[in-house]
XYZ file of C-alpha atoms in Angstrom:
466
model
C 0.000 0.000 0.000
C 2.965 2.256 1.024
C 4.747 1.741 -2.104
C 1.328 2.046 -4.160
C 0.646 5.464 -2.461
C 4.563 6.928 -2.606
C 3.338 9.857 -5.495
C 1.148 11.259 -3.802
C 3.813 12.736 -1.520
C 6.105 13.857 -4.177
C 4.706 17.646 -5.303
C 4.161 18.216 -8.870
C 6.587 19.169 -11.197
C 5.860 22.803 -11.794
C 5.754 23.365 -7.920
C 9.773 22.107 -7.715
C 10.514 24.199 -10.411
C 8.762 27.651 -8.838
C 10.518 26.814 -5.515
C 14.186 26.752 -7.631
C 13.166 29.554 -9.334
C 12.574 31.527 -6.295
C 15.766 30.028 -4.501
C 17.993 31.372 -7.195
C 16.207 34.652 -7.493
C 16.496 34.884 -3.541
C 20.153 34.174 -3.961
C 21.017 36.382 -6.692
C 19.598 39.641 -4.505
C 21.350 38.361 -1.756
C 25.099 38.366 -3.286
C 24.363 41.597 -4.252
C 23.532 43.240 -0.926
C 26.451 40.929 0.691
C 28.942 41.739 -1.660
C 28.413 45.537 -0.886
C 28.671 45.184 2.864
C 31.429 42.168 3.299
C 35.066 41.825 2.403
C 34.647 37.863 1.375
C 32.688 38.071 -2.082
C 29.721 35.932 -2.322
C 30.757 36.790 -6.349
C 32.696 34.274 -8.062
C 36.140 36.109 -9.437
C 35.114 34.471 -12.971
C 31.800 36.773 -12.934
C 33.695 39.911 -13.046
C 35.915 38.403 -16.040
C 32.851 37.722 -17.551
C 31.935 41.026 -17.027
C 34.936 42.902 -17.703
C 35.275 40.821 -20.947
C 31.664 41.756 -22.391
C 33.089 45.855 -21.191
C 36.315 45.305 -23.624
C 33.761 43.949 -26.078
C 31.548 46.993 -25.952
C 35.061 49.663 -25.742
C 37.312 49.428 -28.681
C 38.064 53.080 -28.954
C 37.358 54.234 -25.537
C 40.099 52.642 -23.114
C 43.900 53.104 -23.510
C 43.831 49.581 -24.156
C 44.268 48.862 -27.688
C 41.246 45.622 -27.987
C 40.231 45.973 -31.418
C 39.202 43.278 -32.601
C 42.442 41.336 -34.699
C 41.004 38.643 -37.111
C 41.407 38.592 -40.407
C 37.758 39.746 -41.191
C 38.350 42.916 -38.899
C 41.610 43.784 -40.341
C 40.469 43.492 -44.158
C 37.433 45.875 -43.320
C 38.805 48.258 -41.793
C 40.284 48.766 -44.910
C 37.180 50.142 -46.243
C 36.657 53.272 -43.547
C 35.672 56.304 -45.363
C 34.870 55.030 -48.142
C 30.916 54.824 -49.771
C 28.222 53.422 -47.760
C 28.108 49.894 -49.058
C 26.506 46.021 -47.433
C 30.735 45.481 -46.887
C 30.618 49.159 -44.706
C 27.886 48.819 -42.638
C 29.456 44.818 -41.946
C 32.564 47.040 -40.715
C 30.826 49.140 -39.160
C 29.002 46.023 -36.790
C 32.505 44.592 -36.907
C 34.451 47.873 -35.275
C 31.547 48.017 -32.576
C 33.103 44.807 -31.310
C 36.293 44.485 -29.477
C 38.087 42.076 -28.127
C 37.078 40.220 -25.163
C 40.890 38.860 -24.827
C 42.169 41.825 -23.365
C 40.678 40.899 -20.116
C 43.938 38.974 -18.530
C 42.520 35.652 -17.569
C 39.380 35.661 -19.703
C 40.242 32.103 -21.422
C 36.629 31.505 -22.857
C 34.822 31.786 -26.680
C 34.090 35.043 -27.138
C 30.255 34.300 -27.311
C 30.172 33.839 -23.454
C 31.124 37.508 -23.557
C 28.512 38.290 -26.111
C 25.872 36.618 -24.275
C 27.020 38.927 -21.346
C 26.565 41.976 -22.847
C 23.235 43.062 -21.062
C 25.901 43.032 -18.097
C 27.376 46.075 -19.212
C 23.681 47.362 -20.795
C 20.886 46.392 -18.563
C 22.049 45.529 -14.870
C 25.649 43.701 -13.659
C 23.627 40.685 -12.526
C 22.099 39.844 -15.734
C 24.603 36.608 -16.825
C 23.819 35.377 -13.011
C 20.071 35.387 -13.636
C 21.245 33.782 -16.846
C 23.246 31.098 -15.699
C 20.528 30.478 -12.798
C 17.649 30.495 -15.985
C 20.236 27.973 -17.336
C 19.735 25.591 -14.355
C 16.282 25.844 -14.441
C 16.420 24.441 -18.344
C 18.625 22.132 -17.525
C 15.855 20.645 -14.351
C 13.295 20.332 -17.002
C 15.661 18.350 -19.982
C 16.188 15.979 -16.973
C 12.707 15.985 -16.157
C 12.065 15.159 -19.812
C 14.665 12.667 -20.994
C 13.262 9.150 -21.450
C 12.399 7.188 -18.085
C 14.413 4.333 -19.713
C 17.463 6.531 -19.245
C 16.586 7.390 -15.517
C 14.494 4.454 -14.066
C 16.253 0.670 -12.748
C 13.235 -0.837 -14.034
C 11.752 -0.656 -17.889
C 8.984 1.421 -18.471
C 5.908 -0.944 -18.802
C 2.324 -0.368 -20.328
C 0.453 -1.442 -16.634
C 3.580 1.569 -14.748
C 0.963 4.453 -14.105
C 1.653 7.929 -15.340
C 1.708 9.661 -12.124
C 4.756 6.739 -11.241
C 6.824 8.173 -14.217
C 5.930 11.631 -13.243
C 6.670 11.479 -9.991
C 9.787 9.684 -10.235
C 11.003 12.286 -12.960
C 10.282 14.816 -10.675
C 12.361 13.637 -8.020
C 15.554 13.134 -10.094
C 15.251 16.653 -12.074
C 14.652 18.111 -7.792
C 18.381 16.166 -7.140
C 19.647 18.660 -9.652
C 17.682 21.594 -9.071
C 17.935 21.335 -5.427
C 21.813 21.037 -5.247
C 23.394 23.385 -3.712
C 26.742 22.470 -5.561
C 24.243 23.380 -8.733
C 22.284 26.617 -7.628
C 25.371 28.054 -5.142
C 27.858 27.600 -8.233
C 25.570 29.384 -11.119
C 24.143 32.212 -8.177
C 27.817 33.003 -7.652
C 28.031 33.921 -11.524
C 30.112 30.504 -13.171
C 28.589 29.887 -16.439
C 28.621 25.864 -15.959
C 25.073 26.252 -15.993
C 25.080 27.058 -20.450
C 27.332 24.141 -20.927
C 25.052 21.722 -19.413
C 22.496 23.447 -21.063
C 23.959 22.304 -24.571
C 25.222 18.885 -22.950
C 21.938 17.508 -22.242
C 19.895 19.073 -25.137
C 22.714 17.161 -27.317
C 21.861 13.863 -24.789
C 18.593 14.649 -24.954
C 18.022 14.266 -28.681
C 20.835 11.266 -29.065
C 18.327 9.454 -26.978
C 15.626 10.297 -29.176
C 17.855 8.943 -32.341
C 17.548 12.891 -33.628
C 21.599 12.403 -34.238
C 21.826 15.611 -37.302
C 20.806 17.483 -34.395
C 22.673 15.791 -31.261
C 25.826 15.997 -34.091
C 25.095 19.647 -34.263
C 25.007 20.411 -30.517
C 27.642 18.884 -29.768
C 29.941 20.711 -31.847
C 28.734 24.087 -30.006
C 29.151 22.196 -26.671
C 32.784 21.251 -27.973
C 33.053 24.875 -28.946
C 32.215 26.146 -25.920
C 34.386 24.121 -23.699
C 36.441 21.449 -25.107
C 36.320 18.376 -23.280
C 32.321 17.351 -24.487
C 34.456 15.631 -27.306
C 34.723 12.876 -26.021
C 31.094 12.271 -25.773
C 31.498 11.881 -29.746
C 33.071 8.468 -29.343
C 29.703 7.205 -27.032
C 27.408 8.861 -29.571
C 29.224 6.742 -32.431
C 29.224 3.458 -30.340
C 25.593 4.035 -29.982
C 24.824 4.622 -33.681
C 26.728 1.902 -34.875
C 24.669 -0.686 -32.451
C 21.289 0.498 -33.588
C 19.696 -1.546 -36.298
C 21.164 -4.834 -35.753
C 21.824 -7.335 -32.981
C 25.581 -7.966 -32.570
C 27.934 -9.203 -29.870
C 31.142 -9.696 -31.798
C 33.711 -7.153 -31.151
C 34.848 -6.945 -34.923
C 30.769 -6.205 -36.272
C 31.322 -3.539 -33.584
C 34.449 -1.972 -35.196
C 32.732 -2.235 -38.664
C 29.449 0.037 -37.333
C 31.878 2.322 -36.432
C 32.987 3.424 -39.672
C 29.217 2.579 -41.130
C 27.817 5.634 -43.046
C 25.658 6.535 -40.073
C 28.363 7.235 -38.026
C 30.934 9.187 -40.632
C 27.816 11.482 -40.941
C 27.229 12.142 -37.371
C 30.853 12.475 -37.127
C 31.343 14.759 -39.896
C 28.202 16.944 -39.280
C 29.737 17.412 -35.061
C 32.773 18.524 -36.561
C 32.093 20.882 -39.507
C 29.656 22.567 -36.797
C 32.799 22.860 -34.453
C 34.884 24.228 -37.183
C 32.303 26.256 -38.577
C 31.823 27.921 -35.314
C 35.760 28.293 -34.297
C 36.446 29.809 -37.757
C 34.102 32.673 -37.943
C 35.867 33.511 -34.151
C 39.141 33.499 -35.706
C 38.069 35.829 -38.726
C 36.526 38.263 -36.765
C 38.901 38.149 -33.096
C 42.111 36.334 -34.294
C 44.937 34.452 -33.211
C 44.086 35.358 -29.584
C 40.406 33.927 -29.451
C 42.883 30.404 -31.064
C 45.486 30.799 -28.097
C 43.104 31.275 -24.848
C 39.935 29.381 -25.932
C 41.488 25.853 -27.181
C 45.530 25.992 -27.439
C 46.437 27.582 -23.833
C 44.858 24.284 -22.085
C 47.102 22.201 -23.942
C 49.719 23.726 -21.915
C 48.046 25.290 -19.005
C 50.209 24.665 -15.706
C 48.630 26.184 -12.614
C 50.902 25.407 -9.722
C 47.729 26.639 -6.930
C 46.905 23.418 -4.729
C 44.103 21.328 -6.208
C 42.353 18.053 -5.762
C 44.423 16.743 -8.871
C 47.488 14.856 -7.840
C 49.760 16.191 -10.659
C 49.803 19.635 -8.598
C 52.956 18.896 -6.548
C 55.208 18.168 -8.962
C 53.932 21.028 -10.918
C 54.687 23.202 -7.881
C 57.883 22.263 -7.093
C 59.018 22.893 -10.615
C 56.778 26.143 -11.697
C 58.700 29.374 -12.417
C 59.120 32.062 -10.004
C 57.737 29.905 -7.446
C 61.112 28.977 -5.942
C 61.313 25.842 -7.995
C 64.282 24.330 -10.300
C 65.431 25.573 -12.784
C 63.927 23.667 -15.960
C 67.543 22.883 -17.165
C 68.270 20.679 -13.839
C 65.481 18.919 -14.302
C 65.618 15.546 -15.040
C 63.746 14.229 -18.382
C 61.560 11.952 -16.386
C 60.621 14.699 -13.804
C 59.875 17.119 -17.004
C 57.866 14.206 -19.103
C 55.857 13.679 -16.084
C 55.298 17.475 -15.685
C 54.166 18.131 -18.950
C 49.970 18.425 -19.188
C 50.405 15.927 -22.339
C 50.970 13.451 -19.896
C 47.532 13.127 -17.911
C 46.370 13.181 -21.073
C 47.659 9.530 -21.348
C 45.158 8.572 -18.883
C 42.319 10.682 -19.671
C 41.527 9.769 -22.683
C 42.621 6.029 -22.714
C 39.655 5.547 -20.359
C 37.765 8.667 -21.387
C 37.748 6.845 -25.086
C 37.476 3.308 -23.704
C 34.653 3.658 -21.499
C 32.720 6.049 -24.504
C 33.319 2.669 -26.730
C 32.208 0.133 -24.170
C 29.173 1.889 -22.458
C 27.818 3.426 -25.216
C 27.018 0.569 -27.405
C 23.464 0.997 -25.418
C 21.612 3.799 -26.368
C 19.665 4.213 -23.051
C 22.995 4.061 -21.734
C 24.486 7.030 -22.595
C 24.125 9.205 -19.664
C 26.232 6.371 -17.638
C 28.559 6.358 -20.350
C 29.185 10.085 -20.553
C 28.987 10.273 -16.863
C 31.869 7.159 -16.530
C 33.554 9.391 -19.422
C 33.423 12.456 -17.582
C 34.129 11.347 -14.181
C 37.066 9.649 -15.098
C 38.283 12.733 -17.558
C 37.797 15.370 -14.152
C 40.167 12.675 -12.271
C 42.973 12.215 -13.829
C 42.747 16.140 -15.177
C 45.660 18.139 -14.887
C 43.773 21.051 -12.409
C 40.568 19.921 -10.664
C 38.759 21.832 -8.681
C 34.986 21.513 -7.173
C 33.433 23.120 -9.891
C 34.879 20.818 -11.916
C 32.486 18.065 -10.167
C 29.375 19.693 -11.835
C 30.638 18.254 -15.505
C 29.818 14.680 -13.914
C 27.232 15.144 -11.009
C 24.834 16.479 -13.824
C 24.212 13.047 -14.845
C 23.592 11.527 -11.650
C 19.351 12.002 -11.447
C 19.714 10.120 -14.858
C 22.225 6.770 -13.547
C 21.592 6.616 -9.387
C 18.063 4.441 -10.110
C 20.098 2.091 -11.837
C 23.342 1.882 -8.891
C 22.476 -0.505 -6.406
C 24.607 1.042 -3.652
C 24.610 4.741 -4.211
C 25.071 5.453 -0.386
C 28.570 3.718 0.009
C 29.424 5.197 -2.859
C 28.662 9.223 -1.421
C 29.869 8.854 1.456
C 33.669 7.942 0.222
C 33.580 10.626 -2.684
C 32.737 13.265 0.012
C 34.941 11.421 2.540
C 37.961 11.747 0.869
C 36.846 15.277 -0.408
C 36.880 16.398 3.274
C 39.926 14.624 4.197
C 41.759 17.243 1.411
C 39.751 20.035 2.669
C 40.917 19.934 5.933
C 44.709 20.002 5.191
C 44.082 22.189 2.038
C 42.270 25.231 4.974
C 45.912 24.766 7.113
C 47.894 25.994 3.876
C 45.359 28.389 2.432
C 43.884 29.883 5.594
C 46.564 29.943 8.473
C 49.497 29.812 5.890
C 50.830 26.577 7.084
C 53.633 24.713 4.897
C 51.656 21.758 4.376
C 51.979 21.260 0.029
C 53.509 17.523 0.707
C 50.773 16.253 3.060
C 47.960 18.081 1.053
C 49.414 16.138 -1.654
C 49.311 12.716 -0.190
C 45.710 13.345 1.070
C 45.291 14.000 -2.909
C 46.935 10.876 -3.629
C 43.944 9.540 -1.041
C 41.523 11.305 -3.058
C 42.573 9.907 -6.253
C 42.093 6.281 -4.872
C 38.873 6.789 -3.159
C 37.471 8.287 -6.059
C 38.853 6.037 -8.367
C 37.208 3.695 -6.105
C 33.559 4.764 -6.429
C 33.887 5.182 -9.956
C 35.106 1.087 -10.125
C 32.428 0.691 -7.838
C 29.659 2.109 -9.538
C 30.593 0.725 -12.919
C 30.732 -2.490 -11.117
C 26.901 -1.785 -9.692
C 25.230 -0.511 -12.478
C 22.311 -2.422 -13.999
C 22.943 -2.242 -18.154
C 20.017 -2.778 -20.860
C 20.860 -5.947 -22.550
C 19.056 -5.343 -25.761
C 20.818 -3.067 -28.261
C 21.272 -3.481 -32.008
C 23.824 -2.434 -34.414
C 23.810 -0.498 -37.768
C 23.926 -2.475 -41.237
């Protein structure tokens, strides 16, 4: 009877929604008044890059900065000032309204983020907040909406009532719009929030077999950030195992390479290119540099939860390290961010090809592909957890021991924590320890990740492509 009776108790969908609204609305005023009456910002430092980037946008003659705008587009127009009013002038003159974001130090985004922010600089300074927390809201509903074979243990059935799946949907889309790591990260002004956006409109229509379009957003989502490429691999697995039954490894390798996949393949990446070359025209070699080829090399020597970050301090510049020619080849190999690499994408790629042969299993597969990406990453911070987390509402139904599993990622999490407030809050010279509690954290979370794999209950059925 209990278990008959169970939706009655969960509110209705709308309701959840209003309440999160209202939360991040709440939230939003609130940093504003606290952030004018205390010295610790409730503000995120990225906001006000975000901000100042959209300014530089807006400013290309009126700072002593020179940010014009230095693609190839903007240089070849400006050519044309002075001259006759023509369809080519009035494209300069749009073009010469726009600076360049890049001359923001730090800002290491595409320069859409700072278009999308211009109402920051136009309407009110919180605008991209109430954004970002809009964002959240979108990205409650997509979960609310993707199939229930994606987010329920047990197949949907004809005799499962409606209110069931409705009430069950409910509850996973309130795990993500209920989260404080969610609604405290986009309040605070990170713009996390439009990735996921993208990420699960691109899951959301690779689970309806809609791949032109899941090909298309997931070449802005790879544009916008560039680790959703690896979701490519899963999306390919997937569409190679759809129209016939097939268990041998080499009929796998062949659907790979089936015309199906080339096209989803091809269509992902001319959007991607597309999208990256009209940057380059109009902002240059700069928009190149910080928005894909600077985290090739990015070191950041700042204690993190990853455990290259020791090595990386010992040895940065200027931070009373060695000098790079007394380093040993093996200490410099090892320092190099080519080398997590290694890891990362071995299992990033291997777990995209092995989980996401199943179609309904692509939110485990991108969340194994993500989680282990984030782990063996060269800098992770928390924020970095959100890439992952956002597909838990769709996989925890489907874990049979969810509980052991939270309480040694957030163990091990607070184990780091504790020794990581000694070195950035009293100034204690604790970098080895922290480090060996993030050799701790590297286990235990490489634990729960084993651990869920090793719970998770798979769909059997699948097919592959002719």
């Amino acid at each position: 009877m209990v278990k008959a009776n169970w939706p009655k108790h969960v509110p209705p969908f709308w309701s959840t929604l209003v309440a999160s609204a209202v939360l991040r609305v709440g939230l939003i005023l609130y940093s504003e008044w606290h952030d004018a009456h205390s010295g610790v910002k409730y503000t995120d430092v990225d906001y006000h890059v975000f901000s100042d980037a959209a300014r530089f946008l807006l400013q290309p003659n009126r700072t002593q900065l020179d940010n014009a705008a230095g693609g190839p587009i903007a240089r070849r127009l400006a050519l044309h000032i002075g001259r006759r009013v023509t369809p080519e002038s009035l494209a300069l003159a749009l073009i010469q309204l726009l600076a360049s974001p890049y001359t923001r130090e730090t800002y290491r985004y595409t320069p859409l983020l700072a278009l999308l922010l211009l109402p920051n600089e136009l309407l009110h300074p919180s605008f991209g907040k109430y954004l970002f927390a809009a964002c959240d809201l979108v990205n409650g509903a997509l979960i609310y909406q993707i199939p229930p074979r994606a987010q329920t243990a047990v197949q949907v059935q004809d005799t499962q009532s409606t209110r069931e799946r409705d009430a069950m949907a409910t509850l996973l889309a309130g795990t993500h719009l209920l989260n404080p790591l969610v609604f405290s990260i986009s309040t605070r002004g990170s713009s996390e929030s439009i990735l996921c956006t993208f990420i699960l409109l691109t899951l959301y229509f690779a689970l309806k077999r809609r791949w032109d379009t899941a090909a298309i957003l997931l070449g802005v989502s790879t544009h916008w950030k560039i680790y959703p490429v690896i979701y490519g691999i899963s999306c390919v697995a997937a569409i190679a195992s759809q129209t016939r039954r097939a268990n041998k490894g080499y009929r796998l390798l062949r659907g790979l390479f089936c015309k199906e996949s080339i096209r989803f393949a091809v269509v992902s990446a001319s959007t991607f290119f597309i999208y990256g070359a009209l940057c380059y025209a109009i902002w240059g070699y700069p928009f190149l540099h910080e928005a894909f080829l600077y985290h090739l090399h990015r070191l950041d020597h700042r204690h993190n939860f990853s455990p290259y970050f020791y090595l990386t301090y010992l040895t940065y510049p200027g931070q009373g390290g060695e000098d790079l020619l007394d380093i040993p080849l093996w200490r410099l190999f090892l320092r190099s961010p080519l080398t997590s690499f290694i890891p990362q994408l071995t299992l990033s790629l291997g777990f995209g090809i092995l989980f996401g042969q199943h179609r309904v299993d692509l939110p485990f597969a991108w969340f194994a592909q993500t989680y282990a990406f984030v782990l063996f990453n060269r800098v992770c911070t928390s924020q970095y957890f959100l890439w992952y987390t956002l597909f838990l509402p769709l996989i925890v139904p489907r874990i049979r021991s969810p509980w052991l599993c939270a309480v040694v990622w957030f163990g091990t999490q607070a184990l780091w924590l504790a020794e990581a407030y000694r070195l950035e809050f009293l100034g204690e010279n604790v970098h080895f320890s922290l480090w060996l509690r993030g050799l701790t954290y590297l286990a235990g979370h490489a634990w729960v990740l084993a651990k869920v794999i090793d719970d998770y209950t798979m769909d059997t059925t699948y097919t592959t492509c002719r």
